[in-house]
Coordinates of N, CA, C and O in Angstrom, one line a residue:
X24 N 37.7 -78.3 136.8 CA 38.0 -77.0 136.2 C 38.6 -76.0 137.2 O 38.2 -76.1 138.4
X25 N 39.5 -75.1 136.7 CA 40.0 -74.1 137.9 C 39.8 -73.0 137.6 O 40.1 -72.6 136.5
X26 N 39.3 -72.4 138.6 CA 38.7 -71.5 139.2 C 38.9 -70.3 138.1 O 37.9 -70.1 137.5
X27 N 39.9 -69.7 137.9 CA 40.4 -69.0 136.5 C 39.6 -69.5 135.2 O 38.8 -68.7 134.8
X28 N 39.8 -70.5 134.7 CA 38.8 -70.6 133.5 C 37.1 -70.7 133.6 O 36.3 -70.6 132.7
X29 N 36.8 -71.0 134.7 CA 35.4 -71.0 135.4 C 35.1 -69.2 135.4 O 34.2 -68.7 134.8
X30 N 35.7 -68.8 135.9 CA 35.3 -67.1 136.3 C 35.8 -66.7 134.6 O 35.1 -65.8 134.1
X31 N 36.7 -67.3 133.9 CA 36.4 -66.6 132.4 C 35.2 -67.3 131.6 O 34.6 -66.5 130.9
X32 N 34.8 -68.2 131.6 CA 33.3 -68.7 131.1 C 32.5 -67.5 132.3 O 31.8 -66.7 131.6
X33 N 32.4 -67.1 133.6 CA 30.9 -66.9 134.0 C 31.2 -65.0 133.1 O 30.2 -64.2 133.1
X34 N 32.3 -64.7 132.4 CA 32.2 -63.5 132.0 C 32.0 -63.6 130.7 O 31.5 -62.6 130.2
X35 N 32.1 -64.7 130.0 CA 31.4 -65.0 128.5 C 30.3 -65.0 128.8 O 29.7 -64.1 128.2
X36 N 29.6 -65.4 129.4 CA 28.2 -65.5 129.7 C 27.2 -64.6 130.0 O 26.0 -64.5 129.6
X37 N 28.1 -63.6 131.1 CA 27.9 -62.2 130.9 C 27.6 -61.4 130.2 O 26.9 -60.5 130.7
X38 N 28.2 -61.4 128.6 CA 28.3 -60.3 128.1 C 27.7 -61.1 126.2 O 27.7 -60.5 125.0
X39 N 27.4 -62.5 126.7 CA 26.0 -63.1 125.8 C 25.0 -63.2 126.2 O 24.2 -63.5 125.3
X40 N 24.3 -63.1 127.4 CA 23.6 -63.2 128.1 C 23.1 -62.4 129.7 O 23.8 -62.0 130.6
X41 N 21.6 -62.3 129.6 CA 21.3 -61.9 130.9 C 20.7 -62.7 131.7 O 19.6 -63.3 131.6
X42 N 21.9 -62.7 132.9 CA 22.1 -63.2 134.0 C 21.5 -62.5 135.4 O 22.2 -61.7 136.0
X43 N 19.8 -63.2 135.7 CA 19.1 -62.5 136.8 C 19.5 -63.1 138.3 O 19.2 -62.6 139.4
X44 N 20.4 -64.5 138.0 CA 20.1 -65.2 139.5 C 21.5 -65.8 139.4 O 22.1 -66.1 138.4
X45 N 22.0 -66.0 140.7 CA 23.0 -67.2 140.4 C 22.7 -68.4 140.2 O 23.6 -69.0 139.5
X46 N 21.7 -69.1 140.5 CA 21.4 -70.1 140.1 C 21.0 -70.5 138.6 O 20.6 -71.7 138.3
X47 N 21.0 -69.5 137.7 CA 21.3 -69.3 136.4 C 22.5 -69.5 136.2 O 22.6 -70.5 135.5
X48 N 23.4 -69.1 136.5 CA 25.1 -69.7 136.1 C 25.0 -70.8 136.1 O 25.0 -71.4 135.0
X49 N 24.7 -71.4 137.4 CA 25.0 -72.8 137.6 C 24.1 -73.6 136.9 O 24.4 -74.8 137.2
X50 N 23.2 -73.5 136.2 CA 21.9 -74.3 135.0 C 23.3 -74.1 133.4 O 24.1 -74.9 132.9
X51 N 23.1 -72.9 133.3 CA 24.2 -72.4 131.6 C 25.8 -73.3 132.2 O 26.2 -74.1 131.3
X52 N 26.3 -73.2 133.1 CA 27.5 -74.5 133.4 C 26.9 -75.5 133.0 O 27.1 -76.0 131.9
X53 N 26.2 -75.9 133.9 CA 25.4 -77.1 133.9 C 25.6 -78.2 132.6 O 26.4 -79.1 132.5
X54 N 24.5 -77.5 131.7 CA 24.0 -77.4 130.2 C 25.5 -77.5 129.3 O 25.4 -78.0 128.2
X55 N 27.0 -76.8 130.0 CA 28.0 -77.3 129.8 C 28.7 -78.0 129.4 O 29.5 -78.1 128.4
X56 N 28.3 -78.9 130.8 CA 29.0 -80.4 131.3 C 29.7 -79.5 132.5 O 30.6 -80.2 133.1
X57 N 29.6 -78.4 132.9 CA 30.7 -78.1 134.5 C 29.8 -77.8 135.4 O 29.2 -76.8 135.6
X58 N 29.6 -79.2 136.1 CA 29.1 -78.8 137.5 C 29.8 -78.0 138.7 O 30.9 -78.3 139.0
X59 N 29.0 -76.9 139.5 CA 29.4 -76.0 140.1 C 28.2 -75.7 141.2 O 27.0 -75.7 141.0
X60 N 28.9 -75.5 142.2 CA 27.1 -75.4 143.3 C 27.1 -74.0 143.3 O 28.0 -73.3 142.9
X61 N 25.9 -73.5 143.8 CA 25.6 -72.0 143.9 C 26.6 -71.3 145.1 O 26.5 -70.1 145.3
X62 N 27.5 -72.0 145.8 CA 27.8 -71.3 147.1 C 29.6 -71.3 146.2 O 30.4 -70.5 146.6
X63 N 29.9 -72.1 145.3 CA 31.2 -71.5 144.4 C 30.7 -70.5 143.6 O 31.3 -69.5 143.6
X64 N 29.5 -70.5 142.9 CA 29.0 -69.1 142.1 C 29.0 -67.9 142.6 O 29.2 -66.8 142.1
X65 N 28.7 -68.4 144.6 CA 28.8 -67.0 144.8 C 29.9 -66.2 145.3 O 29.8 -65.0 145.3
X66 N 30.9 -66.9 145.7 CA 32.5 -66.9 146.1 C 32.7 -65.9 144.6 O 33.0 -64.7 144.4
X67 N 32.4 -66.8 143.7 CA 32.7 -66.2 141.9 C 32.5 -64.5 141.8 O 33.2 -63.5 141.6
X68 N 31.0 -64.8 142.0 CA 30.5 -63.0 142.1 C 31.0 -62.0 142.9 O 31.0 -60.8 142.6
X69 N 31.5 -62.5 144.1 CA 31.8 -62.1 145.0 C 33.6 -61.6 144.8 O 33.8 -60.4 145.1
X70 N 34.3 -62.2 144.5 CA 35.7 -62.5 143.7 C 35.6 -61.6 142.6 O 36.4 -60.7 142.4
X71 N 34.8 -61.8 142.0 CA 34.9 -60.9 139.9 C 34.4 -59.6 140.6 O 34.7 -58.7 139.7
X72 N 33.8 -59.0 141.6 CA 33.3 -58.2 142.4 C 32.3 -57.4 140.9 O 32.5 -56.4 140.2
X73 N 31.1 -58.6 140.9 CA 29.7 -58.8 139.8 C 29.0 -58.0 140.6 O 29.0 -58.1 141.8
X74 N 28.2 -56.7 139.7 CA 27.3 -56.2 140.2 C 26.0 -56.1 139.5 O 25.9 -56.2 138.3
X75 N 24.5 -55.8 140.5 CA 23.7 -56.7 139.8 C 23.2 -54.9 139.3 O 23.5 -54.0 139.9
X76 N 22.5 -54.8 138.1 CA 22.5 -53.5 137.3 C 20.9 -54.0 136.6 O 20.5 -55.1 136.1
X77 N 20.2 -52.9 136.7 CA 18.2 -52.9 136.5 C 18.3 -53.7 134.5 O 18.5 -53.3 133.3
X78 N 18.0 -54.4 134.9 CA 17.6 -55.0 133.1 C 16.1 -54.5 132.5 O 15.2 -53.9 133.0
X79 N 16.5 -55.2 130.9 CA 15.6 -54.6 130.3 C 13.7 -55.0 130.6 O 12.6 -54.5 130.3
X80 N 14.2 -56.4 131.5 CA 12.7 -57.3 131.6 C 11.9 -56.7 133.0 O 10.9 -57.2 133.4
X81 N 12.7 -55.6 133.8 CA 12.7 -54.9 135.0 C 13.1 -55.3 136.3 O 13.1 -54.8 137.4
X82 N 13.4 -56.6 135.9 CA 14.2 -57.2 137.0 C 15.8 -56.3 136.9 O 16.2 -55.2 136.4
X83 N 16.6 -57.4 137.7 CA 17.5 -56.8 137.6 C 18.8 -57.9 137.2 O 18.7 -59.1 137.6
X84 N 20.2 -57.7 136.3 CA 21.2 -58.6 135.8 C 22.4 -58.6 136.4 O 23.0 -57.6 136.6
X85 N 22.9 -59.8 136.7 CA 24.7 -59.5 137.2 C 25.5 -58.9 135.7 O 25.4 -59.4 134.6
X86 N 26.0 -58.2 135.9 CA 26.9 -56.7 135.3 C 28.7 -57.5 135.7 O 29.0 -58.1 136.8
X87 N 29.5 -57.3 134.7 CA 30.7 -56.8 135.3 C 31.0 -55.2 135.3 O 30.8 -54.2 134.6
X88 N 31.8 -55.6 136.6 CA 32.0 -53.9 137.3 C 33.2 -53.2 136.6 O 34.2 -53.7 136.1
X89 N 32.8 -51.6 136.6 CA 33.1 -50.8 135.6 C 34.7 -50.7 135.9 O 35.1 -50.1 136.8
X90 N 35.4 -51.3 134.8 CA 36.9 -51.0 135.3 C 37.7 -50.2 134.9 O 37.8 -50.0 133.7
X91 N 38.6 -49.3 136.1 CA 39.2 -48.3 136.2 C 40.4 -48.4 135.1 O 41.4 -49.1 135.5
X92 N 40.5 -48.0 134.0 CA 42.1 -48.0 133.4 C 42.7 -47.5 134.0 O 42.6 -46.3 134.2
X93 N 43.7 -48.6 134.6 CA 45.0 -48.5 135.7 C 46.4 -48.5 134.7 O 46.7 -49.6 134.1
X94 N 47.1 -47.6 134.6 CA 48.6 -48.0 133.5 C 49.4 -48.8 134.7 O 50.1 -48.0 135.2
X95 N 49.7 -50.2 135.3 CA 50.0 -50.7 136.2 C 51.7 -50.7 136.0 O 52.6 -50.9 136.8
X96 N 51.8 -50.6 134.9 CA 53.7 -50.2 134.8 C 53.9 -49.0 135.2 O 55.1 -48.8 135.5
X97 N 53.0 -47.9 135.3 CA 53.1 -46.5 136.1 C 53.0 -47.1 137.0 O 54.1 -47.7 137.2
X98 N 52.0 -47.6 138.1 CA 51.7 -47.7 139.0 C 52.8 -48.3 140.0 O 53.2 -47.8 141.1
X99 N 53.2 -49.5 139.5 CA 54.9 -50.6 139.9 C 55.0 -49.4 140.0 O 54.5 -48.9 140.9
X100 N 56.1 -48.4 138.7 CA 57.3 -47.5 139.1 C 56.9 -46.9 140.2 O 57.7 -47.0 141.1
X101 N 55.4 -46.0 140.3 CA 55.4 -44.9 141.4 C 56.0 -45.9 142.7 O 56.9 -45.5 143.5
X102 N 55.3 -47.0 142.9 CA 55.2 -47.6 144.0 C 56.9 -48.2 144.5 O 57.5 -48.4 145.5
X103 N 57.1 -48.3 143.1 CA 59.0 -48.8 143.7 C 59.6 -47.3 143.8 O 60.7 -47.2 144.4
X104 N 59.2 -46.3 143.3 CA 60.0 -45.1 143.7 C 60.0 -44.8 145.2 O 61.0 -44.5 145.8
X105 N 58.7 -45.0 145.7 CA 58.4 -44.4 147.3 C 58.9 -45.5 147.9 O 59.0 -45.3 149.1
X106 N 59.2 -47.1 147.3 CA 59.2 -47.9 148.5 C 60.4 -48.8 148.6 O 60.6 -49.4 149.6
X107 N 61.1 -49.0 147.6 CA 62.5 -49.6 146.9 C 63.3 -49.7 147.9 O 63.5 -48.5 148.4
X108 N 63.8 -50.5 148.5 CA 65.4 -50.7 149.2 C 66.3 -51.6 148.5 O 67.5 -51.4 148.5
X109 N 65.7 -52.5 148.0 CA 67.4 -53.5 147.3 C 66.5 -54.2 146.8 O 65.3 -54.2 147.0
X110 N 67.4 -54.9 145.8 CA 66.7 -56.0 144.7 C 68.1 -57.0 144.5 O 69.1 -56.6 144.0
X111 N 68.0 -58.4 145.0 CA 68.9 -59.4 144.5 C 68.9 -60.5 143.7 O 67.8 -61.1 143.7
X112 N 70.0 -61.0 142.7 CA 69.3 -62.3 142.5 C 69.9 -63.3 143.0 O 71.1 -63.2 143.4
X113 N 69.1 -64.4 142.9 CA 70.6 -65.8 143.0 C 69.5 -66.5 142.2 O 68.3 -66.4 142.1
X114 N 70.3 -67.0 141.8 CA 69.7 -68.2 140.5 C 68.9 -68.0 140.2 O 69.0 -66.9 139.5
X115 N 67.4 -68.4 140.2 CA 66.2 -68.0 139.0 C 65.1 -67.2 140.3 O 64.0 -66.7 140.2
X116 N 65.9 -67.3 141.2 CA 65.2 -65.8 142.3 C 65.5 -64.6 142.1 O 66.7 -64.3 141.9
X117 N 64.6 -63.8 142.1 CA 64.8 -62.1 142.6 C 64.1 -61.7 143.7 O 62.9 -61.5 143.7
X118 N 65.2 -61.6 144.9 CA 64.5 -60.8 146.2 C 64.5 -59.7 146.7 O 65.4 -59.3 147.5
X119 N 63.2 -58.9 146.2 CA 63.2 -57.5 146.3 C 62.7 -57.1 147.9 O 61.9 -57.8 148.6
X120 N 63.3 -56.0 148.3 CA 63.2 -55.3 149.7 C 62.9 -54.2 149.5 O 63.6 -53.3 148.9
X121 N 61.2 -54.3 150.2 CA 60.8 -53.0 150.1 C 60.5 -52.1 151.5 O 60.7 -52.6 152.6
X122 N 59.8 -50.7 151.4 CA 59.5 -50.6 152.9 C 58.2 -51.1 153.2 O 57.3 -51.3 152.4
X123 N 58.1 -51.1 155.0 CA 57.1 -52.0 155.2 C 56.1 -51.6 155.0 O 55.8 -50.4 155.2
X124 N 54.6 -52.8 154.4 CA 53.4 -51.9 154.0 C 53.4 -52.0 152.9 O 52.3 -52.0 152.4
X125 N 54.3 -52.2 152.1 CA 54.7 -52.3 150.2 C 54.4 -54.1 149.7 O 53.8 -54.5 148.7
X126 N 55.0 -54.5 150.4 CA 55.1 -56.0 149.5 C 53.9 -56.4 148.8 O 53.9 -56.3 147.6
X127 N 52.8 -56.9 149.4 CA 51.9 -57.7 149.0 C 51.4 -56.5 147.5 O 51.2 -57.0 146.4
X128 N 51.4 -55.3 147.8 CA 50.8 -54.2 146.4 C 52.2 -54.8 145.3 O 51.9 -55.5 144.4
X129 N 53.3 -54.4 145.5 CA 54.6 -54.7 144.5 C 54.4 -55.7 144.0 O 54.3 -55.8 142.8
X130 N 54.4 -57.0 145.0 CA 54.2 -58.7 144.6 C 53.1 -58.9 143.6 O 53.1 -59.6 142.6
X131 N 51.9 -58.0 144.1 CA 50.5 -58.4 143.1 C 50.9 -57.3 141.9 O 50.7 -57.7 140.8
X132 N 51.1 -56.5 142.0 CA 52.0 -55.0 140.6 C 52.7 -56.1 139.6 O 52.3 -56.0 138.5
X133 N 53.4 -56.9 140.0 CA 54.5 -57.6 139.1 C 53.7 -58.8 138.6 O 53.9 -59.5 137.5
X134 N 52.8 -59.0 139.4 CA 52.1 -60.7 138.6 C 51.1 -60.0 137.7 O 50.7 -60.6 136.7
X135 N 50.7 -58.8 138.1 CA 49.3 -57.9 136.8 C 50.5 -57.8 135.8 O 50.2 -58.5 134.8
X136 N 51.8 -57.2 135.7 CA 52.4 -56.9 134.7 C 52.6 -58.4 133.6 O 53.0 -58.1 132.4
X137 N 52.4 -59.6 134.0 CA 52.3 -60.6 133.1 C 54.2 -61.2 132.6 O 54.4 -62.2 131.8
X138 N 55.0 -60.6 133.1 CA 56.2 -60.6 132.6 C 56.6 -61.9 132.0 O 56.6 -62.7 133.0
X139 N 56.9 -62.6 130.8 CA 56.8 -63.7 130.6 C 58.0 -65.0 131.0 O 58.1 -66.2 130.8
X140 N 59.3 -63.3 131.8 CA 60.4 -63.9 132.5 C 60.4 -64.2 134.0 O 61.4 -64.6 134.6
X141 N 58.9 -64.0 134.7 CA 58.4 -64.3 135.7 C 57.6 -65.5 136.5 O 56.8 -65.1 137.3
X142 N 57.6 -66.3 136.4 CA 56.8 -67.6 137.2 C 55.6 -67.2 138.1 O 54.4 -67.6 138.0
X143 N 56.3 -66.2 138.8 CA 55.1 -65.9 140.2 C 55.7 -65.2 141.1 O 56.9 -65.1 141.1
X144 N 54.9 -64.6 142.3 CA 55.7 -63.9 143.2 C 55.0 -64.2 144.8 O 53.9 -64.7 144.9
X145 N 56.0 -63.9 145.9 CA 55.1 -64.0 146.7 C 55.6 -63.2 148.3 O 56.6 -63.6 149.0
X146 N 54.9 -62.3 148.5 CA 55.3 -61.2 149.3 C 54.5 -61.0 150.2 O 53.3 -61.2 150.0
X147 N 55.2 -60.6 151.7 CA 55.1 -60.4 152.6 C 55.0 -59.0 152.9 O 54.6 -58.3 151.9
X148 N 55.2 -58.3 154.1 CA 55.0 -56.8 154.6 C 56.0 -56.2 153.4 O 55.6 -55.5 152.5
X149 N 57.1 -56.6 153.7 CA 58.4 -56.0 152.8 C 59.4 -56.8 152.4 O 60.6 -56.8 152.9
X150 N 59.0 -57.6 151.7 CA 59.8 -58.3 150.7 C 58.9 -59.3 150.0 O 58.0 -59.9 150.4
X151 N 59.3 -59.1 149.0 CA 58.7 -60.2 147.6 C 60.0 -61.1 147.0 O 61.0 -60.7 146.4
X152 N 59.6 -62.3 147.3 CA 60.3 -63.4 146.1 C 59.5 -63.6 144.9 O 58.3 -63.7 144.7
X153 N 60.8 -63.4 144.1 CA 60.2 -63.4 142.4 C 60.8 -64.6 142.0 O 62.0 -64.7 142.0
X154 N 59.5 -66.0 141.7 CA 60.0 -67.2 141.2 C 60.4 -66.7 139.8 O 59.4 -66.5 139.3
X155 N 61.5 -66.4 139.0 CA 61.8 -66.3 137.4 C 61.7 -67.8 137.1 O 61.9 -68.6 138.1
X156 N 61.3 -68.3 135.9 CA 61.8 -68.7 134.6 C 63.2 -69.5 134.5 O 63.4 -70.7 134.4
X157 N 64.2 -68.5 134.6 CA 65.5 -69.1 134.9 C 66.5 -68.1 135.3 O 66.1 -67.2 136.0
X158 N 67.9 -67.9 135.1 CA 68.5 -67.1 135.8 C 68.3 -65.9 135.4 O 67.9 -64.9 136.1
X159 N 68.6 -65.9 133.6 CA 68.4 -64.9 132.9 C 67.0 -64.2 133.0 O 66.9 -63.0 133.3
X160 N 66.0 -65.0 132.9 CA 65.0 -63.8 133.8 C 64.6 -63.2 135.0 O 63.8 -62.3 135.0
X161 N 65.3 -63.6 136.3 CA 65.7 -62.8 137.2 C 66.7 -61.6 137.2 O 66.7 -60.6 138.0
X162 N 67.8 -61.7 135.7 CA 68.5 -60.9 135.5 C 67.8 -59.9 134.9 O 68.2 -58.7 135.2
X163 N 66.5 -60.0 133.8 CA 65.8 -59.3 133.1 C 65.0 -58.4 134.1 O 64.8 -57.2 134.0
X164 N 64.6 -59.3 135.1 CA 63.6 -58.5 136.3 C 64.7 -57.8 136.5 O 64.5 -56.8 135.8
X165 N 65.9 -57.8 137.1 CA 66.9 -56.4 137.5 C 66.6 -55.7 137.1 O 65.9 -54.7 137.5
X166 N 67.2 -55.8 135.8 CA 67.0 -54.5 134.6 C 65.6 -54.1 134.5 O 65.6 -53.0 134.9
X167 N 65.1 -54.3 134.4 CA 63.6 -54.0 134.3 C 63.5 -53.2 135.5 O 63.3 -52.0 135.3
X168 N 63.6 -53.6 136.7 CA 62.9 -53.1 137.8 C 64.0 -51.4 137.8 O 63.7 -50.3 138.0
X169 N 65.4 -52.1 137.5 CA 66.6 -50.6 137.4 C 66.3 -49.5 136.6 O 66.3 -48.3 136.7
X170 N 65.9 -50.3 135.8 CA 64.8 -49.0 134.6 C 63.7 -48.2 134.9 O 63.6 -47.1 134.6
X171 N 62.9 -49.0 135.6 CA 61.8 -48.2 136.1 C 62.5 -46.6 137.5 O 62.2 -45.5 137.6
X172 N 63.2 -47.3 138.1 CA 63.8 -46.6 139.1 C 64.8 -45.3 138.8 O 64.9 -44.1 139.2
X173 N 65.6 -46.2 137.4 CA 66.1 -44.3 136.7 C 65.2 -43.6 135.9 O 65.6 -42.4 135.8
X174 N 64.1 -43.8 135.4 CA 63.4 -42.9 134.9 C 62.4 -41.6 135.8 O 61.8 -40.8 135.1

């Protein structure tokens, strides 16, 4: 099982149940059919950044953590406004150049946005390769990214 659908079961579980121990995940997997040791459960909690919050029996429950509504298509624009130097394509690449200190936020900005003309990205200090789909959605990423930049 990978790691992504494992961390979406330990958040169903979460929010059917209270969860006092980690070694509770790994029994409710278990009980499954998905074996998992407590030292991946804890990487898990650790990763979903799980906090443990006072339950009703006075112990206490792992909680998922209160999340900030982020508008992350504001957030890309602000971030390619202050940091944008060029955007190219060649075939089903788009290689954006940003200033340094920018890439790895823009790279992870563009894989939160879900774009369904995007593959994946993968960025350095200042520059992100954008694996597209095919040509035409590297071309879409242009426009897209040119849009955010004239508004």
């Amino acid at each position: 099982m990978k790691k992504q659908e494992r961390q979406q079961l330990l958040k169903r579980l979460l929010t059917t149940r209270e969860i006092e121990r980690q070694e509770d995940f790994v029994d409710l997997l278990a009980a499954d059919g998905i074996h998992v040791t407590q030292a991946t459960i804890s990487r898990d909690i650790k990763e979903m950044q799980l906090v443990k919050l006072p339950s009703e029996s006075g112990g206490y429950r792992y909680s998922l953590p209160v999340q900030k509504k982020i508008d992350t298509q504001k957030k890309l624009q602000r971030t390619l406004w202050d940091a944008y130097v060029s955007f190219a394509v060649q075939d089903q690449f788009g290689f954006l150049k940003v200033l340094p200190g920018n890439g790895p936020v823009v790279a992870s900005l563009i894989d939160q946005m879900r774009y369904d003309f995007v593959f994946g990205t993968v960025g350095d200090d200042s520059k992100i390769l954008t694996i597209c789909v095919s040509h035409q959605g590297a071309l879409q990423l242009e426009k897209t990214i040119d849009r955010m930049l004239a508004d």
